[in-house]
Coordinates of C-alpha atoms in Angstrom, one line a residue:
Chain A
M1 CA 24.6 -28.4 19.5
R2 CA 24.0 -31.9 18.2
I3 CA 22.1 -32.5 14.9
S4 CA 19.0 -33.5 17.0
E5 CA 18.9 -30.1 18.7
L6 CA 19.6 -28.3 15.4
S7 CA 16.5 -30.2 14.1
S8 CA 14.2 -29.3 16.9
R9 CA 15.3 -25.6 17.0
S10 CA 14.9 -25.2 13.2
G11 CA 11.9 -27.4 12.7
V12 CA 13.7 -29.2 9.9
S13 CA 13.9 -33.0 10.2
V14 CA 17.2 -34.8 10.8
T15 CA 16.8 -36.6 7.4
T16 CA 16.4 -33.3 5.6
I17 CA 19.4 -31.7 7.4
K18 CA 21.5 -34.7 6.3
Y19 CA 20.3 -34.2 2.8
Y20 CA 21.3 -30.5 2.8
L21 CA 24.7 -31.5 4.3
R22 CA 25.3 -34.1 1.4
E23 CA 24.2 -31.5 -1.2
G24 CA 26.6 -28.9 0.2
L25 CA 23.8 -26.4 1.1
L26 CA 24.8 -26.6 4.7
P27 CA 28.5 -26.5 5.7
P28 CA 29.6 -29.6 7.7
G29 CA 29.6 -29.4 11.5
R30 CA 32.8 -29.7 13.7
Q31 CA 33.5 -33.5 14.0
T32 CA 33.6 -34.5 17.6
A33 CA 33.5 -38.3 17.1
A34 CA 33.4 -40.7 14.2
T35 CA 29.6 -40.4 13.9
Q36 CA 29.0 -37.1 15.8
A37 CA 29.3 -33.5 14.8
E38 CA 28.7 -30.2 16.6
Y39 CA 26.6 -27.4 15.0
D40 CA 26.3 -23.7 16.0
D41 CA 24.1 -20.7 15.5
Q42 CA 25.5 -20.1 12.0
H43 CA 24.1 -23.5 11.0
L44 CA 20.8 -22.7 12.5
R45 CA 20.6 -19.4 10.6
R46 CA 21.7 -20.9 7.3
L47 CA 19.1 -23.7 7.7
R48 CA 16.3 -21.1 8.2
L49 CA 17.5 -19.3 5.1
I50 CA 17.5 -22.5 3.1
R51 CA 13.9 -23.2 4.3
A52 CA 12.8 -19.8 3.3
L53 CA 14.2 -20.2 -0.2
T54 CA 13.1 -23.7 -0.9
G55 CA 9.9 -23.9 1.2
V56 CA 8.2 -20.6 0.9
R57 CA 9.5 -19.6 -2.6
G58 CA 9.8 -23.1 -4.0
L59 CA 13.3 -22.7 -5.3
S60 CA 15.1 -25.9 -6.4
V61 CA 17.9 -27.2 -4.3
S62 CA 20.4 -26.3 -7.0
T63 CA 19.2 -22.8 -7.5
T64 CA 19.3 -22.3 -3.7
R65 CA 22.9 -23.5 -3.7
E66 CA 23.8 -21.0 -6.5
V67 CA 22.3 -18.2 -4.5
L68 CA 24.1 -19.2 -1.3
D69 CA 27.4 -19.6 -3.1
A70 CA 27.1 -16.2 -4.6
L71 CA 26.3 -14.7 -1.2
A72 CA 29.5 -16.2 0.2
E73 CA 31.6 -15.0 -2.7
Y74 CA 30.7 -11.3 -2.6
T75 CA 30.9 -10.7 1.1
G76 CA 32.3 -7.2 1.6
D77 CA 30.7 -5.6 -1.5
T78 CA 27.4 -4.7 0.1
H79 CA 25.7 -3.4 -3.0
R80 CA 26.7 -6.3 -5.1
L81 CA 25.6 -8.7 -2.3
L82 CA 22.3 -7.0 -1.9
G83 CA 21.8 -6.9 -5.6
L84 CA 22.4 -10.6 -5.8
A85 CA 20.2 -11.4 -2.9
L86 CA 17.4 -9.2 -4.3
G87 CA 17.8 -9.9 -7.9
S88 CA 18.6 -13.6 -8.1
I89 CA 15.1 -14.8 -7.5
R90 CA 12.4 -14.6 -10.2
V91 CA 9.2 -13.0 -9.1
G92 CA 6.4 -15.6 -8.5
E93 CA 4.6 -17.2 -11.3
V94 CA 5.3 -15.3 -14.5
P95 CA 2.4 -15.1 -16.9
S96 CA 3.4 -16.4 -20.4
G97 CA 3.5 -14.0 -23.2
D98 CA 6.1 -12.6 -25.6
A99 CA 8.7 -10.3 -24.1
S100 CA 8.7 -7.7 -26.9
Q101 CA 7.9 -5.0 -24.3
A102 CA 11.5 -4.9 -23.1
A103 CA 11.9 -1.5 -24.8
E104 CA 8.8 -0.3 -22.9
V105 CA 10.3 -1.4 -19.6
Q106 CA 13.5 0.4 -20.5
A107 CA 11.5 3.6 -21.2
L108 CA 10.0 3.3 -17.7
V109 CA 13.4 2.8 -16.1
E110 CA 14.8 5.8 -17.9
E111 CA 11.9 8.0 -17.0
L112 CA 12.5 7.0 -13.3
H113 CA 16.3 7.4 -13.6
W114 CA 16.6 4.0 -12.0
D115 CA 19.9 2.2 -11.8
V116 CA 18.8 -1.3 -12.7
H117 CA 20.9 -4.0 -14.4
A118 CA 19.9 -4.7 -18.0
S119 CA 19.6 -8.4 -17.2
A120 CA 17.5 -8.1 -14.0
P121 CA 14.8 -10.8 -14.1
A122 CA 12.3 -8.3 -12.8
R123 CA 12.4 -6.5 -16.2
T124 CA 11.2 -9.7 -17.9
T125 CA 8.4 -10.2 -15.4
L126 CA 7.3 -6.6 -16.0
A127 CA 7.4 -6.9 -19.8
E128 CA 5.5 -10.2 -19.7
T129 CA 2.8 -8.9 -17.3
L130 CA 2.1 -5.9 -19.6
A131 CA 1.8 -8.3 -22.6
S132 CA -0.6 -10.6 -20.6
L133 CA -2.8 -7.8 -19.5
R134 CA -3.1 -6.5 -23.0
A135 CA -3.9 -9.9 -24.3
L136 CA -6.8 -10.0 -21.8
G137 CA -8.1 -6.7 -23.0
V138 CA -6.8 -4.5 -20.2
P139 CA -5.1 -1.4 -21.8
L140 CA -2.0 -0.7 -19.7
D141 CA 1.3 0.8 -20.8
W142 CA 4.4 1.9 -18.9
R143 CA 2.9 5.4 -18.2
T144 CA 0.1 3.7 -16.2
L145 CA 2.8 2.0 -14.2
L146 CA 4.7 5.2 -13.4
P147 CA 2.7 6.1 -10.3
Y148 CA 2.9 2.5 -9.1
A149 CA 6.7 2.7 -9.6
R150 CA 6.9 5.9 -7.5
L151 CA 5.2 4.0 -4.6
A152 CA 7.5 1.0 -5.2
E153 CA 10.4 3.4 -4.7
R154 CA 9.1 4.4 -1.3
T155 CA 8.4 0.7 -0.4
A156 CA 12.0 -0.2 -1.4
A157 CA 13.3 2.6 0.9
L158 CA 11.4 1.1 3.8
D159 CA 12.9 -2.3 2.9
L160 CA 16.4 -1.0 2.9
D161 CA 15.8 0.8 6.2
Q162 CA 15.2 -2.6 7.7
L163 CA 18.8 -3.6 6.7
E164 CA 20.5 -0.6 8.3
G165 CA 22.5 -1.3 11.4
L166 CA 23.3 -4.9 10.3
D167 CA 27.1 -4.7 10.3
D168 CA 27.7 -8.2 9.0
P169 CA 27.2 -7.9 5.2
L170 CA 26.3 -11.6 4.9
E171 CA 23.7 -11.1 7.6
A172 CA 22.4 -8.1 5.7
A173 CA 22.1 -10.1 2.5
E174 CA 20.3 -12.9 4.3
R175 CA 17.9 -10.5 5.9
A176 CA 17.4 -8.9 2.4
L177 CA 16.5 -12.2 1.0
L178 CA 14.1 -13.0 3.8
L179 CA 12.4 -9.6 3.6
T180 CA 12.1 -9.7 -0.2
V181 CA 10.8 -13.2 -0.4
L182 CA 8.7 -13.5 2.7
L183 CA 7.3 -9.9 2.8
E184 CA 5.8 -10.3 -0.7
P185 CA 2.6 -12.2 0.4
A186 CA 2.2 -9.6 3.3
L187 CA 2.4 -6.7 0.9
M188 CA 0.0 -8.2 -1.5
A189 CA -2.4 -8.9 1.5
L190 CA -2.1 -5.3 2.5
R191 CA -3.0 -4.2 -1.0
R192 CA -6.1 -6.5 -1.0
M193 CA -7.2 -5.1 2.4
A194 CA -6.6 -1.5 1.2
Q195 CA -8.6 -2.2 -2.0
E196 CA -11.5 -3.5 0.1
N197 CA -11.4 -0.4 2.3
E198 CA -11.1 2.0 -0.7
S199 CA -13.9 0.2 -2.5
A200 CA -16.1 0.7 0.7
R201 CA -15.1 4.3 0.8
R202 CA -16.1 5.0 -2.8
H203 CA -19.1 2.8 -3.3
T204 CA -21.1 2.7 -0.1
S205 CA -22.7 5.7 1.6
Chain B
M1 CA -18.7 -16.8 -33.9
R2 CA -18.1 -20.5 -34.2
I3 CA -16.2 -22.4 -31.5
S4 CA -13.2 -22.6 -33.8
E5 CA -13.1 -18.7 -34.0
L6 CA -13.6 -18.4 -30.2
S7 CA -10.6 -20.8 -29.8
S8 CA -8.4 -18.8 -32.1
R9 CA -9.3 -15.4 -30.7
S10 CA -8.9 -16.5 -27.1
G11 CA -5.9 -18.8 -27.6
V12 CA -7.8 -21.6 -25.7
S13 CA -8.0 -24.9 -27.4
V14 CA -11.4 -26.2 -28.6
T15 CA -11.0 -29.2 -26.3
T16 CA -10.5 -27.0 -23.3
I17 CA -13.5 -24.7 -24.3
K18 CA -15.7 -27.8 -24.4
Y19 CA -14.4 -28.8 -21.0
Y20 CA -15.3 -25.4 -19.6
L21 CA -18.8 -25.7 -21.2
R22 CA -19.4 -29.1 -19.6
E23 CA -18.2 -27.9 -16.2
G24 CA -20.5 -24.9 -16.4
L25 CA -17.8 -22.3 -16.3
L26 CA -18.7 -21.0 -19.7
P27 CA -22.4 -20.5 -20.5
P28 CA -23.6 -22.4 -23.6
G29 CA -23.7 -20.7 -27.0
R30 CA -26.8 -20.1 -29.0
Q31 CA -27.6 -23.4 -30.7
T32 CA -27.8 -23.0 -34.5
A33 CA -27.8 -26.7 -35.6
A34 CA -27.7 -30.0 -33.9
T35 CA -24.0 -29.9 -33.5
Q36 CA -23.3 -26.2 -33.9
A37 CA -23.5 -23.2 -31.6
E38 CA -22.8 -19.5 -32.0
Y39 CA -20.7 -17.6 -29.4
D40 CA -20.3 -13.9 -28.9
D41 CA -17.9 -11.4 -27.2
Q42 CA -19.4 -12.2 -23.8
H43 CA -18.1 -15.7 -24.2
L44 CA -14.7 -14.4 -25.3
R45 CA -14.4 -12.1 -22.3
R46 CA -15.6 -14.8 -19.9
L47 CA -13.0 -17.2 -21.4
R48 CA -10.2 -14.7 -20.8
L49 CA -11.3 -14.3 -17.3
I50 CA -11.3 -18.1 -16.7
R51 CA -7.8 -18.3 -18.1
A52 CA -6.6 -15.5 -15.8
L53 CA -8.0 -17.3 -12.8
T54 CA -6.9 -20.8 -13.6
G55 CA -3.8 -20.2 -15.7
V56 CA -2.0 -17.3 -14.0
R57 CA -3.2 -17.8 -10.4
G58 CA -3.6 -21.5 -10.5
L59 CA -7.1 -21.6 -9.0
S60 CA -8.9 -24.9 -9.3
V61 CA -11.8 -25.2 -11.8
S62 CA -14.3 -25.5 -8.9
T63 CA -13.0 -22.4 -7.1
T64 CA -13.1 -20.5 -10.3
R65 CA -16.7 -21.5 -10.8
E66 CA -17.6 -20.3 -7.3
V67 CA -16.0 -16.9 -8.0
L68 CA -17.8 -16.6 -11.3
D69 CA -21.1 -17.6 -9.8
A70 CA -20.7 -15.1 -7.0
L71 CA -19.9 -12.4 -9.5
A72 CA -23.1 -13.1 -11.4
E73 CA -25.2 -13.1 -8.2
Y74 CA -24.2 -9.7 -6.9
T75 CA -24.5 -7.6 -10.1
G76 CA -25.8 -4.3 -9.1
D77 CA -24.0 -4.0 -5.8
T78 CA -20.7 -2.6 -6.9
H79 CA -19.0 -2.6 -3.6
R80 CA -20.1 -6.2 -2.8
L81 CA -19.1 -7.2 -6.3
L82 CA -15.7 -5.7 -6.0
G83 CA -15.2 -7.0 -2.5
L84 CA -15.9 -10.5 -3.9
A85 CA -13.7 -10.1 -6.9
L86 CA -10.9 -8.8 -4.7
G87 CA -11.3 -10.8 -1.6
S88 CA -12.2 -14.2 -2.9
I89 CA -8.7 -15.2 -4.0
R90 CA -6.1 -16.2 -1.5
V91 CA -2.8 -14.3 -1.8
G92 CA -0.1 -16.5 -3.4
E93 CA 1.7 -19.2 -1.5
V94 CA 1.0 -18.7 2.2
P95 CA 3.9 -19.6 4.5
S96 CA 2.8 -22.1 7.2
G97 CA 2.7 -21.0 10.8
D98 CA 0.2 -20.5 13.5
A99 CA -2.3 -17.7 13.1
S100 CA -2.3 -16.4 16.7
Q101 CA -1.4 -13.0 15.3
A102 CA -5.0 -12.3 14.3
A103 CA -5.3 -9.8 17.1
E104 CA -2.2 -8.1 15.9
V105 CA -3.6 -7.7 12.4
Q106 CA -6.8 -6.3 14.0
A107 CA -4.7 -3.7 15.8
L108 CA -3.2 -2.7 12.5
V109 CA -6.6 -2.5 10.8
E110 CA -7.9 -0.4 13.7
E111 CA -5.0 2.0 13.7
L112 CA -5.5 2.5 10.0
H113 CA -9.3 2.9 10.4
W114 CA -9.7 0.4 7.5
D115 CA -13.1 -1.1 6.7
V116 CA -12.1 -4.7 6.1
H117 CA -14.3 -7.8 6.6
A118 CA -13.4 -9.9 9.7
S119 CA -13.1 -13.0 7.5
A120 CA -11.0 -11.5 4.7
P121 CA -8.4 -14.1 3.7
A122 CA -5.8 -11.4 3.5
R123 CA -5.9 -11.1 7.3
T124 CA -4.8 -14.7 7.6
T125 CA -2.0 -14.2 5.1
L126 CA -0.7 -11.2 7.0
A127 CA -0.9 -13.0 10.4
E128 CA 0.9 -16.0 9.0
T129 CA 3.6 -14.0 7.3
L130 CA 4.4 -12.2 10.6
A131 CA 4.6 -15.6 12.3
S132 CA 7.0 -17.0 9.7
L133 CA 9.3 -14.0 9.7
R134 CA 9.6 -14.1 13.5
A135 CA 10.3 -17.9 13.3
L136 CA 13.1 -17.0 10.9
G137 CA 14.6 -14.5 13.4
V138 CA 13.3 -11.3 11.6
P139 CA 11.7 -9.1 14.3
L140 CA 8.7 -7.5 12.7
D141 CA 5.4 -6.4 14.3
W142 CA 2.4 -4.6 13.0
R143 CA 4.0 -1.2 13.7
T144 CA 6.7 -2.0 11.3
L145 CA 4.0 -2.7 8.7
L146 CA 2.2 0.6 9.3
P147 CA 4.3 2.6 6.7
Y148 CA 3.9 -0.3 4.2
A149 CA 0.2 -0.2 4.8
R150 CA 0.0 3.6 4.1
L151 CA 1.7 2.9 0.8
A152 CA -0.7 0.1 0.1
E153 CA -3.5 2.6 0.6
R154 CA -2.2 4.7 -2.2
T155 CA -1.6 1.7 -4.4
A156 CA -5.2 0.6 -3.8
A157 CA -6.4 4.1 -4.8
L158 CA -4.5 3.7 -8.1
D159 CA -6.1 0.3 -8.6
L160 CA -9.6 1.6 -8.0
D161 CA -8.9 4.6 -10.4
Q162 CA -8.4 2.0 -13.2
L163 CA -12.0 0.8 -12.6
E164 CA -13.6 4.2 -12.8
G165 CA -15.7 4.8 -15.9
L166 CA -16.6 1.2 -16.4
D167 CA -20.4 1.4 -16.3
D168 CA -21.1 -2.3 -16.4
P169 CA -20.6 -3.5 -12.8
L170 CA -19.8 -7.1 -14.0
E171 CA -17.2 -5.6 -16.3
A172 CA -15.8 -3.6 -13.4
A173 CA -15.6 -6.8 -11.3
E174 CA -13.9 -8.7 -14.0
R175 CA -11.4 -5.9 -14.5
A176 CA -10.8 -5.8 -10.7
L177 CA -10.0 -9.5 -10.7
L178 CA -7.6 -9.1 -13.6
L179 CA -5.8 -6.1 -12.1
T180 CA -5.5 -7.7 -8.7
V181 CA -4.4 -11.1 -9.9
L182 CA -2.2 -10.1 -12.9
L183 CA -0.7 -6.9 -11.6
E184 CA 0.8 -8.6 -8.5
P185 CA 3.9 -10.0 -10.3
A186 CA 4.4 -6.5 -11.9
L187 CA 4.2 -4.7 -8.6
M188 CA 6.6 -7.2 -7.0
A189 CA 8.9 -6.7 -10.0
L190 CA 8.8 -2.9 -9.6
R191 CA 9.7 -3.4 -5.9
R192 CA 12.7 -5.6 -6.8
M193 CA 13.9 -3.0 -9.3
A194 CA 13.4 -0.2 -6.9
Q195 CA 15.3 -2.1 -4.2
E196 CA 18.2 -2.5 -6.6
N197 CA 18.2 1.2 -7.4
E198 CA 17.9 2.2 -3.8
S199 CA 20.7 -0.2 -2.8
A200 CA 22.9 1.4 -5.6
R201 CA 22.1 4.8 -4.3
R202 CA 23.0 4.0 -0.7
H203 CA 26.0 1.7 -1.1
T204 CA 27.9 2.9 -4.1
S205 CA 29.7 6.2 -4.4

């Protein structure tokens, strides 16, 4: 397809597509004339992925390129690929606060027997959230988080189920990124709705 | 306490406190001299709540005032108060997309027998996320979300457990706000870590 069709099918303007091409986020098309190139479904998929990373999650262009480069490098090592896809993005807005709770997060991970890299950004998010909540007078330690973590285990199993049957590991990694990044607001919305329901159940007759 | 102590105990600058006082987010202190007022623990708690709403979640000052006014108005009606505290904040960055999936969200809510207000912002978030994921080529309908919703029910029960034993309904509403808003990054971090662990379990020997 021409760049104009790539634009209309992806919903990304031609100007922006050209910018991604210049910045190396999108591989060049097959040159068919001096000023014309042909693009395919791979380009379309890649473009959607870039939009998910930059648009929805607000990653910078350079961080997005790092994530995409890493995805390309580790094709074939599914776990490594998924780990990268899942672990490379920081989780939302991180509340400020000191991160001295690293040891506490480690205690939680050990109690759960989780296999989680020591430098996973999610550890820092967790530590800083605990610190913030305490600063605001909400007493919460890693033991309070334990039942939440057990439910997170089951959520993660559902997530990984969505990736089964995708033979192309690069496609699986892309899907993992999309699910992790885009499903977050949906899961938080479900929690809000469930809270409202639970509150009605407990507090109205 | 004086405004300087209120500042040092809350970590909010005197300039910012004075701004909140002018904007009516923080009730005035007890005037002790022409240029001096006395503040108490209520002020401190309110200030922490304002910081959580504006700082961590990035609500505007006017939205924050609406939320706080509503909290004050409904003291005594615990469910209404919690509903307000939990429902009044939109969930994170909402991906753009049309919201024609409202009927689908309704189908999910009915299947679950959830008691959720028709205008709950979380419904829109959910509908728009489904639309976005489909636009990105990830086939997902409300039935896929059903097991996620069942886990959200259990998460919500844990959330509400944290509020038990708080006799002051205003305190319960404040705690609900803090837990909902501040626990989100922690829950998403737990999901990331659990995904990494689950991926290791499935894909490495």
